[in-house]
């Protein structure tokens, strides 16, 4: 119908994708200006309340409008059948209930746990389909390793019973009761309290080591790695299946295309047909590319493509082309210079900057610079104003001109186009100009960034270049993980704020006598008693920023039991559930999925890297 | 020649293998009764000195004798060309020098660092060839990841410079000087000091989190996993190559065997030839097995084996055979009972114990038992004499008879042969009888071992059974790793004892005023100042037992910086090298190689498990 068509056109307009993404993203950001305010925002509290409420109502209005359009487009039946639309509907209903409750009930305003549903709306946004896949994968991984969790918990329970019975009298603090013993052993399985909880037993008798040895070696070296193995197995099987489906789909589409083509002419495709089809498919394919692709596909060299030759099309389309004489782009730059003398200069500069000796000297300068930097910092034993000492001054006076000269020579020799399209040169440029700005403005410690140039020296070795390639190729995929993790953090941060916001404050402030404040949040938190660790009150859920930092600290695992102890002290033993669940369902999953991902990526890249090189060689032979 | 033959016969006698292994093992054990004595041995010091010296001289005499024999067998040229013999020669020379120096120089007697060469002799023993392979693999892995180590250190150096410049004034204790900053950041890359060294900066400004975030996320999630990926890649490639070589070798030998056979008769092997050859090869192959193998190999069913059929021989030879009616062994047991009534009883018992309901009830009993055990321990909140409370008494009075009844029924129903050859039954038996002994003798806490039976309940589920299979299959291979790790520990323990033996003692004993004793071994070590952690003096190198425990603690990584600080306080900053080297070249290698090993094993087992089942099915069809 007409309305349905119009609704479709609005919904699937490219701009709407971005609008939708930004609005769902703003919905997440709202947590930054909602109840557990960041201390700097607190004076404006009442204004912020109104501002946030207005923003939220606008966002809800947008989503209702969007769902209305979808309703017009799809009708009732298909509306409820489409998974994503349904998820969106539920999400909108939940956030609307949340909003209404928050406006009407003051208690709920401070414990808006339904905000945990906001990521649903973010995930259903069309531009986030890749992230949705990753989240799916993460949830699947949890399902797969659930069995191992049971084994893990049984294992911990058995050993906590043993420890309770054997060490209950010797070390009352850690093993005196079964729950204590369980928590000690659970923390021990994450190694965070390791030698500390064993030492009192060892003081009694060295043989008690035999209780800890099997627990730790089995727990850390067998169970953890089995977890990784299962996740990796699942992960690589999933990737393979996806690839298989993709290849199958490609094959079928290519076969259909080939048959459509052969119905028009003979049983094989000639160049004119190929060219016409290619140019009509995509506007980005040039005439030259078309010819190149044809030449590569035509293995027999008979100017015709059989099905066997044609089916390689999708591989050939994804190839990147480069002239076999790589210096060409530089030559073009040289030719562009009008005056002859200057052209000569630039040509000679090119020979200089692309020579081995030049690179060697520059690498030597960088090494010297870094060595001097380290020696300087070693000489000045006491901490000082970094900007005021003359060490860093002579640094910038001597080395900065050298780097600037290198930059100028490279620009003249290579030409700006080549220079600014190559990663390492851009990297150099950024560091050089931040150093220059730093030395002018006085923030001299940015000069330390120059040590990042050490990475460029490492690049000279083949094996390092390989590592850098792998890291740079993995970044886009890793980013999806990071965003998925952030969403999990968001949910947990909201929960944490509902449970603990404002309860944990600096223990040295106990003269303030706040209503909800409990000064007894553990020894580790008390600055007066225990100076080095007394700052744990900073690991709190008092606002969204602190919550994220707290969750990151918990993700790194180390000393999570210290953080947990404080929360137990101010609330109750049940708070351990919050931390144990976070460990089992967020930390373990993230760690293992990331590892599985990097392992898989390394495998696939180390095979592809070899392939692409050989293809490139055979190409240059064929085409030229 | 004659002497050479005799020497060969002595050297390669099976008993000599064991003698050699035991003597090289005793050489390692000697460290237990050598200089840094265990406190219980100290009163006998002078006697032990003489005893150890006599033993060592005897061991050296044996090795000299062994090398002499090898000399007679091989002659000079081949003697020096054989790698293992040469290694042995060098090892013997070194331990002889060590022995002589220890006898003549009193200082050296207390710092016998040449004892680190003893594992060479252990590794060259013939029975340790598998362990030698693993050690080779470990050393290879180190070589492979050396590049990544450089990247890792550069990364730490860059960030310690940044931290020194940015946080040097804010947190003088951790970042005040460059070496401090480096050690803080290095420890941070192992996460052991994580929130503690970030909190003083966060107290100042929340933005400093942006310095720690990239460091930790890149260091832990990217670099560590890349390390694992490289080790795993190397590992699985090595395994594949080995397998390929093995298969190639097998194929060649089989082909040669096949041609030798066909020269005698026709171009194919008939059963009589096959039978003769098989029975002459090995005495363990029975007539029945021979027939079975022939039937499996003979795919065409023409009673002849062509080369295509014959080359599967090595696969068929490694098959394990089982009657298709699995209950047969039980039936044999029933038939063995002479009296008819008893036979009937045993047959009915068999039906009972192999029924689903029986298993279900037993599993329920186990679950109830474990639940009661946990509830009991929850009820008694205060630690108590485990033997005296009546909770555990009623435990053994009620549940022990049930388990004993189960045992009796199973013995009657299945027969003792079947019972004692099945892992899970043996497992049950051990737990049952240790519980009975415990309840008689009064060590009632061994009853807690009964919770291990929970594992049997888990077995009921398929996915758990798979995990148990994988774990049990991986044990023999894992043992080789454990032994290799122990050798690495041995070397490090000797080094540690040379450097630190006797220097670290209980800080509360400072009234003793020992000559080499330095009371200033860090706050963590001082029991008076810091009760919970004051026991770190137990993490010492004062004797070989403590050294192994210390190294294990360092291997678990957590709180290694606390251990290190104590040693720095009593010696000097250079001691960090000892700990950093241990982390880089032992801990990282062990962790990654173990992970790579488990991952690889999981892959290979999860494919083999499926295979073996299908083969078994097709077998039973063919043979019967």
PDB file of N, CA, C and O in Angstrom, chain B residues 35-36 45 49 102 105-113 115 497-499 501 516:
ATOM      1  N   UNK B  35      74.193 -28.602  51.221  1.00  0.00           N
ATOM      2  CA  UNK B  35      74.357 -27.487  52.139  1.00  0.00           C
ATOM      3  C   UNK B  35      73.154 -26.741  52.715  1.00  0.00           C
ATOM      4  O   UNK B  35      72.964 -26.797  53.926  1.00  0.00           O
ATOM      5  N   UNK B  36      72.334 -26.019  51.949  1.00  0.00           N
ATOM      6  CA  UNK B  36      71.302 -25.282  52.708  1.00  0.00           C
ATOM      7  C   UNK B  36      70.321 -26.324  53.241  1.00  0.00           C
ATOM      8  O   UNK B  36      69.349 -26.691  52.589  1.00  0.00           O
ATOM      9  N   UNK B  45      74.269 -32.144  60.655  1.00  0.00           N
ATOM     10  CA  UNK B  45      74.946 -31.501  59.527  1.00  0.00           C
ATOM     11  C   UNK B  45      76.250 -32.182  59.105  1.00  0.00           C
ATOM     12  O   UNK B  45      76.420 -32.563  57.947  1.00  0.00           O
ATOM     13  N   UNK B  49      77.064 -34.218  55.621  1.00  0.00           N
ATOM     14  CA  UNK B  49      78.095 -33.737  54.694  1.00  0.00           C
ATOM     15  C   UNK B  49      78.879 -34.908  54.134  1.00  0.00           C
ATOM     16  O   UNK B  49      79.058 -35.039  52.918  1.00  0.00           O
ATOM     17  N   UNK B 102      83.897 -28.089  45.655  1.00  0.00           N
ATOM     18  CA  UNK B 102      83.139 -28.077  46.909  1.00  0.00           C
ATOM     19  C   UNK B 102      83.956 -28.670  48.049  1.00  0.00           C
ATOM     20  O   UNK B 102      83.887 -28.215  49.194  1.00  0.00           O
ATOM     21  N   UNK B 105      87.186 -25.796  48.472  1.00  0.00           N
ATOM     22  CA  UNK B 105      86.983 -24.380  48.825  1.00  0.00           C
ATOM     23  C   UNK B 105      85.740 -24.238  49.707  1.00  0.00           C
ATOM     24  O   UNK B 105      84.634 -24.540  49.261  1.00  0.00           O
ATOM     25  N   UNK B 106      85.864 -23.792  50.945  1.00  0.00           N
ATOM     26  CA  UNK B 106      84.703 -23.676  51.842  1.00  0.00           C
ATOM     27  C   UNK B 106      83.634 -22.725  51.309  1.00  0.00           C
ATOM     28  O   UNK B 106      82.440 -22.994  51.420  1.00  0.00           O
ATOM     29  N   UNK B 107      84.044 -21.567  50.690  1.00  0.00           N
ATOM     30  CA  UNK B 107      83.061 -20.629  50.174  1.00  0.00           C
ATOM     31  C   UNK B 107      82.223 -21.302  49.080  1.00  0.00           C
ATOM     32  O   UNK B 107      81.008 -21.180  49.046  1.00  0.00           O
ATOM     33  N   UNK B 108      82.920 -22.015  48.193  1.00  0.00           N
ATOM     34  CA  UNK B 108      82.207 -22.653  47.094  1.00  0.00           C
ATOM     35  C   UNK B 108      81.257 -23.718  47.610  1.00  0.00           C
ATOM     36  O   UNK B 108      80.190 -23.952  47.034  1.00  0.00           O
ATOM     37  N   UNK B 109      81.618 -24.365  48.703  1.00  0.00           N
ATOM     38  CA  UNK B 109      80.734 -25.392  49.264  1.00  0.00           C
ATOM     39  C   UNK B 109      79.339 -24.825  49.550  1.00  0.00           C
ATOM     40  O   UNK B 109      78.345 -25.526  49.436  1.00  0.00           O
ATOM     41  N   UNK B 110      79.311 -23.545  49.924  1.00  0.00           N
ATOM     42  CA  UNK B 110      78.017 -22.932  50.215  1.00  0.00           C
ATOM     43  C   UNK B 110      77.363 -22.305  48.987  1.00  0.00           C
ATOM     44  O   UNK B 110      76.227 -21.870  49.048  1.00  0.00           O
ATOM     45  N   UNK B 111      78.088 -22.219  47.881  1.00  0.00           N
ATOM     46  CA  UNK B 111      77.520 -21.601  46.670  1.00  0.00           C
ATOM     47  C   UNK B 111      77.815 -22.479  45.463  1.00  0.00           C
ATOM     48  O   UNK B 111      78.463 -22.035  44.517  1.00  0.00           O
ATOM     49  N   UNK B 112      77.343 -23.725  45.492  1.00  0.00           N
ATOM     50  CA  UNK B 112      77.666 -24.660  44.406  1.00  0.00           C
ATOM     51  C   UNK B 112      76.746 -24.454  43.215  1.00  0.00           C
ATOM     52  O   UNK B 112      75.872 -25.272  42.940  1.00  0.00           O
ATOM     53  N   UNK B 113      76.964 -23.347  42.486  1.00  0.00           N
ATOM     54  CA  UNK B 113      76.037 -23.045  41.385  1.00  0.00           C
ATOM     55  C   UNK B 113      76.183 -24.010  40.217  1.00  0.00           C
ATOM     56  O   UNK B 113      75.290 -24.136  39.403  1.00  0.00           O
ATOM     57  N   UNK B 115      75.921 -27.011  40.299  1.00  0.00           N
ATOM     58  CA  UNK B 115      74.927 -28.081  40.409  1.00  0.00           C
ATOM     59  C   UNK B 115      73.761 -27.893  39.449  1.00  0.00           C
ATOM     60  O   UNK B 115      72.978 -28.824  39.219  1.00  0.00           O
ATOM     61  N   UNK B 497      69.185 -20.716  45.912  1.00  0.00           N
ATOM     62  CA  UNK B 497      69.859 -21.070  47.165  1.00  0.00           C
ATOM     63  C   UNK B 497      71.267 -20.489  47.208  1.00  0.00           C
ATOM     64  O   UNK B 497      71.737 -20.056  48.251  1.00  0.00           O
ATOM     65  N   UNK B 498      71.959 -20.486  46.040  1.00  0.00           N
ATOM     66  CA  UNK B 498      73.298 -19.888  45.999  1.00  0.00           C
ATOM     67  C   UNK B 498      73.225 -18.406  46.366  1.00  0.00           C
ATOM     68  O   UNK B 498      74.090 -17.883  47.064  1.00  0.00           O
ATOM     69  N   UNK B 499      72.195 -17.733  45.865  1.00  0.00           N
ATOM     70  CA  UNK B 499      72.119 -16.278  46.052  1.00  0.00           C
ATOM     71  C   UNK B 499      71.541 -15.897  47.411  1.00  0.00           C
ATOM     72  O   UNK B 499      72.002 -14.955  48.044  1.00  0.00           O
ATOM     73  N   UNK B 501      70.250 -18.210  50.139  1.00  0.00           N
ATOM     74  CA  UNK B 501      70.033 -19.160  51.230  1.00  0.00           C
ATOM     75  C   UNK B 501      70.396 -18.549  52.579  1.00  0.00           C
ATOM     76  O   UNK B 501      71.483 -17.973  52.751  1.00  0.00           O
ATOM     77  N   UNK B 516      74.647 -12.869  58.906  1.00  0.00           N
ATOM     78  CA  UNK B 516      74.276 -12.433  57.561  1.00  0.00           C
ATOM     79  C   UNK B 516      72.880 -11.841  57.518  1.00  0.00           C
ATOM     80  O   UNK B 516      72.374 -11.513  56.459  1.00  0.00           O
TER      81      UNK B 516
END
